[in-house]
XYZ file of C-alpha atoms in Angstrom:
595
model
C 0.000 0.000 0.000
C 1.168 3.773 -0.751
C -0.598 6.296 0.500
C -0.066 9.929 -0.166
C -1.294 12.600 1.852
C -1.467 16.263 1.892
C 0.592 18.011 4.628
C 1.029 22.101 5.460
C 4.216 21.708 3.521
C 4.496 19.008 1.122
C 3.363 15.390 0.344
C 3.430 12.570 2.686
C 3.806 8.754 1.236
C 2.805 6.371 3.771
C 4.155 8.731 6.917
C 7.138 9.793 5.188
C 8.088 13.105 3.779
C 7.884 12.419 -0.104
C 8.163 14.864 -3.317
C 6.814 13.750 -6.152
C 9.170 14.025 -9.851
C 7.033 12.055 -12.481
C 6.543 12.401 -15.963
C 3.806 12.097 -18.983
C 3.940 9.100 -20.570
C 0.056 8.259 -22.256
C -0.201 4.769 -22.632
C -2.476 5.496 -25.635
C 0.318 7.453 -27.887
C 3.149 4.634 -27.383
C 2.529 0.736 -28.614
C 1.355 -1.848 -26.093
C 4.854 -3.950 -26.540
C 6.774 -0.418 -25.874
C 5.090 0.137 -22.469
C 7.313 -1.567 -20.170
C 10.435 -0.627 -21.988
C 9.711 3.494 -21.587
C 8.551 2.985 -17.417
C 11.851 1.191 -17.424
C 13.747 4.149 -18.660
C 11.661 6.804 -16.856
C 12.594 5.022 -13.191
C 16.248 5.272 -14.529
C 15.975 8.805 -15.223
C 15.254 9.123 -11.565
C 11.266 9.091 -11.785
C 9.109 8.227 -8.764
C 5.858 8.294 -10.581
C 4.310 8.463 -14.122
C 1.435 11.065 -15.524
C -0.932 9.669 -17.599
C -4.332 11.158 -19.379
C -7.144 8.820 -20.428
C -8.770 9.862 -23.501
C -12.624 9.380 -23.390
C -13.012 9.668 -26.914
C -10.916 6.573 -28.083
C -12.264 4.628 -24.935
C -15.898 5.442 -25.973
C -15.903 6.230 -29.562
C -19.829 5.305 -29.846
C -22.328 6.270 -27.171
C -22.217 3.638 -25.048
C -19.478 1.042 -26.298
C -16.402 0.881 -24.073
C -12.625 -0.406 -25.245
C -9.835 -1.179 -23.159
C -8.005 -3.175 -25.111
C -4.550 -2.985 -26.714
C -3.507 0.544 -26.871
C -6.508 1.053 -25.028
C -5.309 -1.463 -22.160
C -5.424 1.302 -19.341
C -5.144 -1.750 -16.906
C -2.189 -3.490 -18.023
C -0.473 -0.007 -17.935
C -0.889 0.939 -14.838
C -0.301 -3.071 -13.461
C 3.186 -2.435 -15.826
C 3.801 0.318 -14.108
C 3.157 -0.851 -10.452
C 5.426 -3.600 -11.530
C 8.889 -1.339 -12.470
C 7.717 0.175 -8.888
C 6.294 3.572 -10.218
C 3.654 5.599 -8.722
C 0.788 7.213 -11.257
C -0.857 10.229 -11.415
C -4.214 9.660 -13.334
C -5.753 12.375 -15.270
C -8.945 10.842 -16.469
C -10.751 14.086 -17.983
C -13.499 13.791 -18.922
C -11.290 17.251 -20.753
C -7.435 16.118 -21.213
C -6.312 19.091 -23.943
C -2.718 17.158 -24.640
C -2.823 18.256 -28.220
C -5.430 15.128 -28.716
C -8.102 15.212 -31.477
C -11.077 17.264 -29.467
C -8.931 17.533 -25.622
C -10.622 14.088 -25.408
C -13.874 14.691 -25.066
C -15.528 12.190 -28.006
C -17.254 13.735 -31.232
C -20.798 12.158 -30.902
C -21.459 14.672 -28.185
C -21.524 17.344 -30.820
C -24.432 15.694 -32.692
C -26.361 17.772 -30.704
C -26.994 21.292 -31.572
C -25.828 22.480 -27.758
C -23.554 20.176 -26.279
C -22.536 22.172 -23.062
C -19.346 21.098 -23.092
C -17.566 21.232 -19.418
C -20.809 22.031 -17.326
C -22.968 20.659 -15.623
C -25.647 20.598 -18.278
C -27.528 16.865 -18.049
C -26.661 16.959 -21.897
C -22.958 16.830 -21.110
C -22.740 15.761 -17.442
C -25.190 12.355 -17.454
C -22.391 11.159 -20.432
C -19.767 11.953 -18.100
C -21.056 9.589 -14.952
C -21.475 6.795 -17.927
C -17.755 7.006 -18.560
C -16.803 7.174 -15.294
C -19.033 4.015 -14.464
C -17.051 2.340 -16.863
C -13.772 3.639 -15.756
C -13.258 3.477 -12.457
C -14.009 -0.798 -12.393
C -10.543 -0.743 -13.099
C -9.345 2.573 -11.390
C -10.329 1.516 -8.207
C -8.767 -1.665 -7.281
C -5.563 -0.080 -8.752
C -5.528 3.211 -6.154
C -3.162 3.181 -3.682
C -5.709 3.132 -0.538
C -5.923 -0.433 -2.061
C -2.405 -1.438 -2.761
C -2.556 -0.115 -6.126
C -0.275 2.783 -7.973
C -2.169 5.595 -8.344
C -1.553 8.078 -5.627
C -3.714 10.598 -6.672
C -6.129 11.631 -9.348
C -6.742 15.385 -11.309
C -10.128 16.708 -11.111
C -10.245 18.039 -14.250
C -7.999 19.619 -16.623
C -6.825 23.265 -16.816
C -10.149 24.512 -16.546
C -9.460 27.991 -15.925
C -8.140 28.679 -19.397
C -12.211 27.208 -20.227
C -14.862 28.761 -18.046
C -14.949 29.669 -13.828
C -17.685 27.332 -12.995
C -17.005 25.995 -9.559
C -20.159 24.113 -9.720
C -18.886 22.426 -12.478
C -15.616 21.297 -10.603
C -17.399 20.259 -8.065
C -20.091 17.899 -9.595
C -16.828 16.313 -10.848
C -15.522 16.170 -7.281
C -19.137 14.230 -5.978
C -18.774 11.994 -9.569
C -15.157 10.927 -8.234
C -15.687 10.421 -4.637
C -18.931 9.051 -4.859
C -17.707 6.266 -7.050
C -15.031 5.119 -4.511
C -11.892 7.620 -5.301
C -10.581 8.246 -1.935
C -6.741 8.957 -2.836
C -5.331 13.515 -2.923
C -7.321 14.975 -5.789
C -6.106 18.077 -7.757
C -6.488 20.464 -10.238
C -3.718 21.918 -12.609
C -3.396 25.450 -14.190
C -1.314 27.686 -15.340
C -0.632 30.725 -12.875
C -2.652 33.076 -14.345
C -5.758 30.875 -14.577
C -4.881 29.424 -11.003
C -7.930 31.004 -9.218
C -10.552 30.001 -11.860
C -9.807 26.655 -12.042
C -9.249 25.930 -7.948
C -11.949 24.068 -6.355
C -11.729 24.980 -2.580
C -10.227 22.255 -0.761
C -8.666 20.731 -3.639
C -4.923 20.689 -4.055
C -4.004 23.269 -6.983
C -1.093 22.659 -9.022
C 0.656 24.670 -11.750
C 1.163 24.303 -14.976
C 4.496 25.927 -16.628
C 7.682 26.019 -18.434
C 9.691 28.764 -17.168
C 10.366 31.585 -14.574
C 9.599 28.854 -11.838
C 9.940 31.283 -8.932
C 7.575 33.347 -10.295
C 5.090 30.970 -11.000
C 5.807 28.877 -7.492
C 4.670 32.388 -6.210
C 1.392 32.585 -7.994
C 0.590 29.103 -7.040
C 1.561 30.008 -3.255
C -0.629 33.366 -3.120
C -3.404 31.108 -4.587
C -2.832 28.119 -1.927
C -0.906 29.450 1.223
C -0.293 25.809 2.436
C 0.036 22.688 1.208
C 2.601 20.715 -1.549
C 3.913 23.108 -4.100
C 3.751 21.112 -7.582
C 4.433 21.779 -10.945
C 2.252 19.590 -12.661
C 3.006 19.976 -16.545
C 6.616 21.080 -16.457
C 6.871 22.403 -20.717
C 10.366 20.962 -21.140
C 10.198 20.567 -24.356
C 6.728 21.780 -27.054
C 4.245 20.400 -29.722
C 4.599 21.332 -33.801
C 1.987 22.168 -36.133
C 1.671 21.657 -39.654
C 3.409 24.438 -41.350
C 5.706 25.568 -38.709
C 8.830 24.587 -37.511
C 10.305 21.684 -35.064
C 10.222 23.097 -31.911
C 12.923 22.480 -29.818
C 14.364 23.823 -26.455
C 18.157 23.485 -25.379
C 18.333 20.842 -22.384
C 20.530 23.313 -20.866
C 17.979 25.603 -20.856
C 15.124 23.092 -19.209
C 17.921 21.627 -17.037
C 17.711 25.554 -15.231
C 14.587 25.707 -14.834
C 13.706 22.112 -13.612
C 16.611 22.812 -11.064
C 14.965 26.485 -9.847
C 11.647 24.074 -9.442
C 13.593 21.392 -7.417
C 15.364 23.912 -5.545
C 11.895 25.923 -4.165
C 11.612 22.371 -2.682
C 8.705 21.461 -5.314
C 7.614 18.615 -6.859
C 7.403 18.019 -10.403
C 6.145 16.277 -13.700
C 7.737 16.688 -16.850
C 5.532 17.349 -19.748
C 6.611 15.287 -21.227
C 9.091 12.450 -20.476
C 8.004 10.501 -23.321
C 5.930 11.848 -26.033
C 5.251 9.463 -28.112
C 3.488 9.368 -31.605
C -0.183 10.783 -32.401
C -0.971 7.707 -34.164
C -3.892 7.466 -36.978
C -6.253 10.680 -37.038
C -5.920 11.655 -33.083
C -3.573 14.694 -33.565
C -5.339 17.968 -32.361
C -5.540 21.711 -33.107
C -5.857 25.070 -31.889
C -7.996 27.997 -33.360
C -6.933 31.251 -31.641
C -7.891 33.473 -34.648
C -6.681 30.558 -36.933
C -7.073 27.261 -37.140
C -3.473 25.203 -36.780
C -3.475 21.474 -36.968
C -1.240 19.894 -34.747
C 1.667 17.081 -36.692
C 1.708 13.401 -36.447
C 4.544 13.340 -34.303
C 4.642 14.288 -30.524
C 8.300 13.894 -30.304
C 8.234 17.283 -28.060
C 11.668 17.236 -27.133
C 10.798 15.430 -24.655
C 13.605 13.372 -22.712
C 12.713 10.164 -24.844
C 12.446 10.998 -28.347
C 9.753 9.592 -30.324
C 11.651 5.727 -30.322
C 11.793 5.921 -26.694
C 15.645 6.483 -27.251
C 17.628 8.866 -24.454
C 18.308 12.157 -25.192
C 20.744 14.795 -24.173
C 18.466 16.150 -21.977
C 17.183 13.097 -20.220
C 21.071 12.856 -19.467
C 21.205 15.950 -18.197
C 17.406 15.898 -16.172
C 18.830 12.925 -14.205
C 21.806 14.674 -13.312
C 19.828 17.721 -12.106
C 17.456 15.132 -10.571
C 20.473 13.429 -8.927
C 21.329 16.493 -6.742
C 17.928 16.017 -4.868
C 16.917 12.520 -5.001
C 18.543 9.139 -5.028
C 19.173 7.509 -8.331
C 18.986 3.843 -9.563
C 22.916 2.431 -10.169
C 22.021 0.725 -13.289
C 22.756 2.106 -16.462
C 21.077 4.227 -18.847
C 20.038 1.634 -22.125
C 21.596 2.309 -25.385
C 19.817 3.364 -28.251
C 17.181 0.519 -29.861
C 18.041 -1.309 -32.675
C 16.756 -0.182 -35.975
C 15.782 -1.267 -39.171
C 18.422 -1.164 -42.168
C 16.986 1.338 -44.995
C 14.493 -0.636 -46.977
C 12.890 1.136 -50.798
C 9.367 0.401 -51.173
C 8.077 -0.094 -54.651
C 3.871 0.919 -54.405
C 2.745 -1.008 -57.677
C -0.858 -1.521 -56.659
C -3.200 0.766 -57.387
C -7.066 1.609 -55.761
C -8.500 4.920 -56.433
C -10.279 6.088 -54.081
C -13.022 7.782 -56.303
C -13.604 4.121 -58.203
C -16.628 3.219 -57.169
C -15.796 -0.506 -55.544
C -13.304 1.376 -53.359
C -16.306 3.708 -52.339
C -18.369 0.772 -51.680
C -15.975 -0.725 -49.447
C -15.146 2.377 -47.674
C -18.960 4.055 -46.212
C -22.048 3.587 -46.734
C -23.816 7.008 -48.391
C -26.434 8.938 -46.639
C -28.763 12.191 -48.665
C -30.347 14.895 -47.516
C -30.950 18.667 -49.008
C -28.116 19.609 -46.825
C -24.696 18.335 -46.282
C -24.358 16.286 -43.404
C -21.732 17.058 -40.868
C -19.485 14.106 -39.959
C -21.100 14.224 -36.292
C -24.307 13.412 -37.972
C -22.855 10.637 -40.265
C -21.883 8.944 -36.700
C -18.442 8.929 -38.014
C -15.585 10.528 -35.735
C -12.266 10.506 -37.672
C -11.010 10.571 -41.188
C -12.827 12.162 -44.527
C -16.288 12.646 -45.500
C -17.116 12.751 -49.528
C -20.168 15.010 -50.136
C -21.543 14.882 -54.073
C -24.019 16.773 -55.662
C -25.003 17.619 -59.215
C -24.239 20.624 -60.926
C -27.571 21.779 -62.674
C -26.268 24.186 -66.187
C -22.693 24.624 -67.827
C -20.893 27.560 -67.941
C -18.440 29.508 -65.229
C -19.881 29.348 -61.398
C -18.820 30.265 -57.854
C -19.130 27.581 -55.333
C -19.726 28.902 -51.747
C -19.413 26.921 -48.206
C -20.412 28.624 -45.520
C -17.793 26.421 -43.462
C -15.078 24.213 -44.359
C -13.652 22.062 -41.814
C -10.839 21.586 -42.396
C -9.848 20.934 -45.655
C -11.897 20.580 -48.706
C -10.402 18.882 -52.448
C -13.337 19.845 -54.919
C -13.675 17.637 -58.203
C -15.908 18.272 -61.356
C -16.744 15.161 -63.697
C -12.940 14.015 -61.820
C -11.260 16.522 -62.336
C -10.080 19.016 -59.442
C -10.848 22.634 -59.252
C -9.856 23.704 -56.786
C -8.582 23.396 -52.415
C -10.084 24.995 -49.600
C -8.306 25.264 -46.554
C -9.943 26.223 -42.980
C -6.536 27.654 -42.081
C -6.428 29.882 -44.403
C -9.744 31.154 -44.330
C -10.813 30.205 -47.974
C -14.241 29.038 -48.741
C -15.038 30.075 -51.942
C -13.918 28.282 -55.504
C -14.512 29.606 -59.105
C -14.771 26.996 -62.193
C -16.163 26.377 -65.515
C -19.120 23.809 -65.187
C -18.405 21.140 -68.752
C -22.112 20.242 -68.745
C -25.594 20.389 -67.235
C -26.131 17.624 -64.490
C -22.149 17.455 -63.851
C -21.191 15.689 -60.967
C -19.684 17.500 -58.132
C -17.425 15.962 -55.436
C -16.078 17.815 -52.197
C -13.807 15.349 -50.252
C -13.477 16.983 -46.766
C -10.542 15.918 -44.052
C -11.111 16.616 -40.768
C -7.629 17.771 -39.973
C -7.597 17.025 -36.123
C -10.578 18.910 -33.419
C -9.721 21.813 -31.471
C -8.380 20.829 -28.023
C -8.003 24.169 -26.137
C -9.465 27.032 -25.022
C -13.164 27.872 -26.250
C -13.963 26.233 -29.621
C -13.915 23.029 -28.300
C -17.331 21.931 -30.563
C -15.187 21.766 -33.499
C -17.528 20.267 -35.705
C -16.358 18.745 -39.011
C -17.150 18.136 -42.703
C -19.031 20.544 -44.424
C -21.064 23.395 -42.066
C -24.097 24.785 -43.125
C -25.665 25.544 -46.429
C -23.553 25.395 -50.044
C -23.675 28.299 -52.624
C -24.048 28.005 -56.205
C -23.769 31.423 -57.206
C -26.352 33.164 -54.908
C -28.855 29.849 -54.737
C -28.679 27.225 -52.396
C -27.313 24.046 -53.516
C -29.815 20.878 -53.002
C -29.433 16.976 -53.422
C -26.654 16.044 -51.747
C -25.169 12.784 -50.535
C -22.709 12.466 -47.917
C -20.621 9.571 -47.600
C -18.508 8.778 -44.374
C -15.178 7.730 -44.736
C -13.205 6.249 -41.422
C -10.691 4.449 -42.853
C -10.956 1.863 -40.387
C -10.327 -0.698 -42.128
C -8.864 -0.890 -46.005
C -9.122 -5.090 -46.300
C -11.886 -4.483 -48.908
C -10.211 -2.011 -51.234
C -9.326 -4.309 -54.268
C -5.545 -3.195 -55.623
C -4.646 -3.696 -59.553
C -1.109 -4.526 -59.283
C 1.821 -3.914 -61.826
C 3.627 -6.430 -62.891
C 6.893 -5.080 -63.438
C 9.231 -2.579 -61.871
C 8.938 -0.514 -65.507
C 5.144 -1.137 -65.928
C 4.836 0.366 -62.037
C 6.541 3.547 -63.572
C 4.722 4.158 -66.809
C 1.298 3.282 -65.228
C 1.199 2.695 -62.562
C 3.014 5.770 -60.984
C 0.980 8.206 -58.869
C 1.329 10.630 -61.510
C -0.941 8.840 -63.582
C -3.835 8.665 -61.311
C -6.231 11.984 -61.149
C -7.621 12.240 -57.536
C -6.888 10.540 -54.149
C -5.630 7.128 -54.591
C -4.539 4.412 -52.202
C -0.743 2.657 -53.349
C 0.097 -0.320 -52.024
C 3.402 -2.565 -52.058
C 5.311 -5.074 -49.649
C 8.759 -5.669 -48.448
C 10.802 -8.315 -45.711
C 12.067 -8.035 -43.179
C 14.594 -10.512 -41.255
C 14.120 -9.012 -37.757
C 11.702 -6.545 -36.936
C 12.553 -3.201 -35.608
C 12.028 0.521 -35.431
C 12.105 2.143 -38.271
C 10.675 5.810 -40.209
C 8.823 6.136 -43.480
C 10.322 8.917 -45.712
C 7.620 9.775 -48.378
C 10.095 12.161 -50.087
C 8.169 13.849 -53.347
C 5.055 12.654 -51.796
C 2.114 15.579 -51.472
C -0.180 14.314 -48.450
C -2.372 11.698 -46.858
C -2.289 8.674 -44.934
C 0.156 5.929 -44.539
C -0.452 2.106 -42.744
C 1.783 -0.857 -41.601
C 0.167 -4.405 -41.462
C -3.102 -2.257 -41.412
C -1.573 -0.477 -38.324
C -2.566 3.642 -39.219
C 0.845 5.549 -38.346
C -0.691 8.716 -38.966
C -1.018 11.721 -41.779
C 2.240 12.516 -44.019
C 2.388 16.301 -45.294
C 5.116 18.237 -47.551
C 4.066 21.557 -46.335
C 6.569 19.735 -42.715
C 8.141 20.290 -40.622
C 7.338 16.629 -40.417
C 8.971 14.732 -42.994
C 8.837 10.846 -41.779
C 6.308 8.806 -40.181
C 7.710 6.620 -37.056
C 6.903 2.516 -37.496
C 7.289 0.990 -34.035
C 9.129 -2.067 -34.410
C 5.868 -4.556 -33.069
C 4.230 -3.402 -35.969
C 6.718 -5.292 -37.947
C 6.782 -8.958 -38.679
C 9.528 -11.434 -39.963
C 8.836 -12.004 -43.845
C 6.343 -9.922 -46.030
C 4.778 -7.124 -44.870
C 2.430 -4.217 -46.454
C 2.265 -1.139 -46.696
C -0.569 1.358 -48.124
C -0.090 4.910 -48.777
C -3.476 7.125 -49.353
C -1.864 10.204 -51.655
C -4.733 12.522 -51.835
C -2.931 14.738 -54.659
C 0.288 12.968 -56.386
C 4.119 12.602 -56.510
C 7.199 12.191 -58.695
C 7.291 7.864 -58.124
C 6.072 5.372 -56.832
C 8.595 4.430 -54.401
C 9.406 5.471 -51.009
C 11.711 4.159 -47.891
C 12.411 2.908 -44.766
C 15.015 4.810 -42.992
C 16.724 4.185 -39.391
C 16.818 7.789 -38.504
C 13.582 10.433 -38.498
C 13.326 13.538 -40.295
C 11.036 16.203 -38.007
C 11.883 19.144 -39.736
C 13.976 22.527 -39.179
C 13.965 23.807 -36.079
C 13.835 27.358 -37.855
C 12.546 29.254 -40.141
């Protein structure tokens, strides 16, 4: 059994005087057969405990249906945690922000036309207890009042920068403690937003990245007793597409994390280990403008993507070392990686073909496009279609694009719409009367902070031909679950792959496809060099969205994706490149780190 308690001055773990230095490590951004090698590494950094969100929306993607299974395994996580002897922090939501699609809160709640998101509305609040009833079966035996690891458990997430509802906070106090939680709760803000998001009685933490004193301070006039605790420590920081790697000098983060250390705090780095934003479960942020968050959540972090030690984890477990006692075992090389490998994509299965569509989603009409929260559909693309009624030059109108919208007449494009930059209108020449139109729409990754969290996607609102509204429309959801019934042409030849079959020769989105061996399966990154954007899978394992505009430029494969022999790869290009091949490389390419 570890208990923590709450003194006038700090934490107490079973009687004894304890500080807390954990780290973020989400179980749900790292592969199941990884799990036990990163907790190895973060109790050799020096770590006492590990932070960990749990994303609602992937555990409860329909209304009612619960999965905790593989990456979804929140049990065998924390029980693989317990086991390297590491304490946990849980940080349920139902709101997580993390740079995850929607903060975490899951899409089918904005079917409704008011959601009241983060209140106590019964719209929002009765789907909360349901998740919780479903969680906490396997929270509770695992709590430290009951032998367990967790040793305490957030409230909710940075609510200050949302709304200053304590009533709010405090339904979500009753929902916990009602339903057995009886380890420290807390909340977590940053120092500006510290006396919104308290709940009285509640242990408030901080949230920051620098000028520690300072922001010790703020938490300290806020709380005058109690632990101080710097719950996200921002040692390293999150790219969009776009932009530029971010990266901060571990000499730098080493300062600050000693200034925190020094006050006598405790800490969590955010993060130790980011991991990957596998699939479509990257966020966004719309402050103004709407910025989609990469595939990669590298962040610096003191494990890089591979779960490979940095500089700075070298130099956070020195800085830890002045403080604390650390393990006399060494710090584990670099994993092994996979020798470069060139891909040849000869099969072929446009997306547009109509036994591709078929296999993909099932089409739905109405005199209205249909958002993808009313489709029922939570990730991916949703193809609207629609006939265009007389020839001649027109201007298409959408009164929303979200996020990003390839328009095709009779297959041929005319034209991209992008929610980041503001563009929603497209002028073309219509070839005939009763010419088909097609808008495929991605949804780019929801908003996860600050007050557009009903991020709706698809197409919003009414269409525009000219100044009438456009009719007939069917809207077809496209999750890209599963590709098994997509049926490939294949080239025959390496010279038949590159006179026809090439992407080049395809017009519109098209999904390539090709295999290669491997003798022993390990890490490796896919390098789509000359490659526009889309999608990319492993052994039907979704790695996440590719995209020249970078910084990004490869996609990491964990290694237990892998398997000895043949194994396949598909690539949906939604626009085209300059081959049909691409590689597997040992080392990543995230981009320049300026400008």
């Amino acid at each position: 059994m570890a208990v923590l308690d709450i003194t006038d001055d700090g934490f107490a773990l079973d009687g004894q005087p304890f500080r807390i230095i954990a780290g973020g490590l989400h179980y749900f951004r790292v592969h199941p057969a990884q799990w036990s090698d990163r907790l190895r590494k973060a109790r050799l950094m020096g770590l006492n405990s590990i932070d960990t969100y749990v994303p609602w929306n992937l555990h409860e993607r329909r209304r009612g249906t619960f999965d905790f299974s593989g990456i979804l395994d929140l049990a065998s996580f924390l029980d693989q945690a317990a086991a390297e002897g590491l304490h946990v922090l849980l940080r349920p939501g139902p709101y997580i922000c993390g740079e995850w699609e929607g903060g975490g809160l899951p899409s089918w709640l904005l079917a409704e036309p008011d959601p009241a998101l983060r209140s106590t509305n019964p719209a929002f609040f009765d789907a909360v207890e349901a998740y919780l009833d479903a969680l906490l079966p396997i929270v509770l035996p695992r709590l430290g009042t009951r032998g367990g690891p967790i040793i305490a458990v957030q409230v909710e997430n940075e609510y200050g920068a949302y709304g200053s509802d304590t009533a709010y906070l405090e339904r979500l106090y009753e929902a916990l403690t009602s339903r057995g939680i009886d380890v420290p709760l807390f909340t977590s803000d940053q120092p500006g937003d510290l006396a919104a998001g308290a709940l009285p009685g509640v242990l408030a933490t901080a949230n920051f990245g620098s000028k520690a004193t300072a922001s010790l301070a703020a938490l300290r006039a806020q709380q005058p007793t109690g632990p101080l605790m710097c719950t996200e420590f921002w040692n390293g920081w999150f790219d969009a597409w776009g932009g530029v790697h971010a990266v901060r000098p571990a000499e730098d983060a080493g300062a600050a994390l000693d200034e925190i250390l020094q006050a006598g705090a405790s800490v969590s780095f955010y993060m130790f280990h980011g991991g990957t934003n596998f699939g479509f479960l990257n966020g966004a942020n719309d402050k103004g403008t709407y910025r989609a968050t990469v595939t990669s959540y590298d962040y610096d972090a003191p494990l890089d993507e591979a779960g490979d030690v940095t500089e700075k984890y070298r130099r956070f477990r020195s800085i830890i070392g002045k403080y604390e006692a650390l393990p006399e075992e060494e710090i584990p090389e670099a994993g092994p990686k996979l020798p470069p490998v060139a891909v040849a994509l000869r099969g072929r299965a446009p997306l547009f073909a109509p036994a591709s569509l078929a296999a993909l989603g099932t089409a739905q009409t109405a005199d209205s496009p249909l958002t993808m929260e009313r489709l029922g559909q939570d990730f991916g693309f949703v193809l609207y279609e629609a006939r265009l009624p007389a020839a001649g030059p027109v201007t298409l109108a959408f009164e929303q694009v979200a996020d990003r919208a390839q328009v095709f007449v009779d297959g041929q494009p005319v034209g991209v719409l992008e929610r980041e930059r503001h563009e929603h209108v497209v002028s073309f020449v219509v070839p005939r009367a009763g010419a088909e139109l097609r808008v495929l729409v991605e949804n780019q990754g929801r908003v996860n902070y600050g007050v557009k969290l009903a991020d709706r996607k698809g197409l919003i609102g009414s269409v525009y031909l000219d100044d009438a509204v456009l009719t007939g429309w069917s809207s077809r959801p496209l999750p890209l679950d599963e590709l098994s019934g997509l049926d490939f042409a294949e080239a025959e030849t390496e010279t038949e792959t590159e006179t026809k079959g090439a992407v080049g020769a395809v017009v519109g989105p098209c999904f390539h496809r090709g295999t290669f061996r491997v003798e022993q399966a390990a890490d490796t990154y896919l390098h789509l060099d000359g490659w526009t954007k889309g999608v990319a899978w492993v052994n039907g394992f979704n790695l996440g969205r590719y995209w020249s505009r970078g910084p990004q430029g490869s996609l990491y494969v964990p290694g237990p994706v892998l398997r000895e022999g043949e194994n396949e790869l598909v690539v949906l290009e939604l626009h085209g490149s300059r081959g049909p091949t691409v590689e597997l490389r040992p080392v990543p390419n995230l981009g320049p780190t300026e400008l």
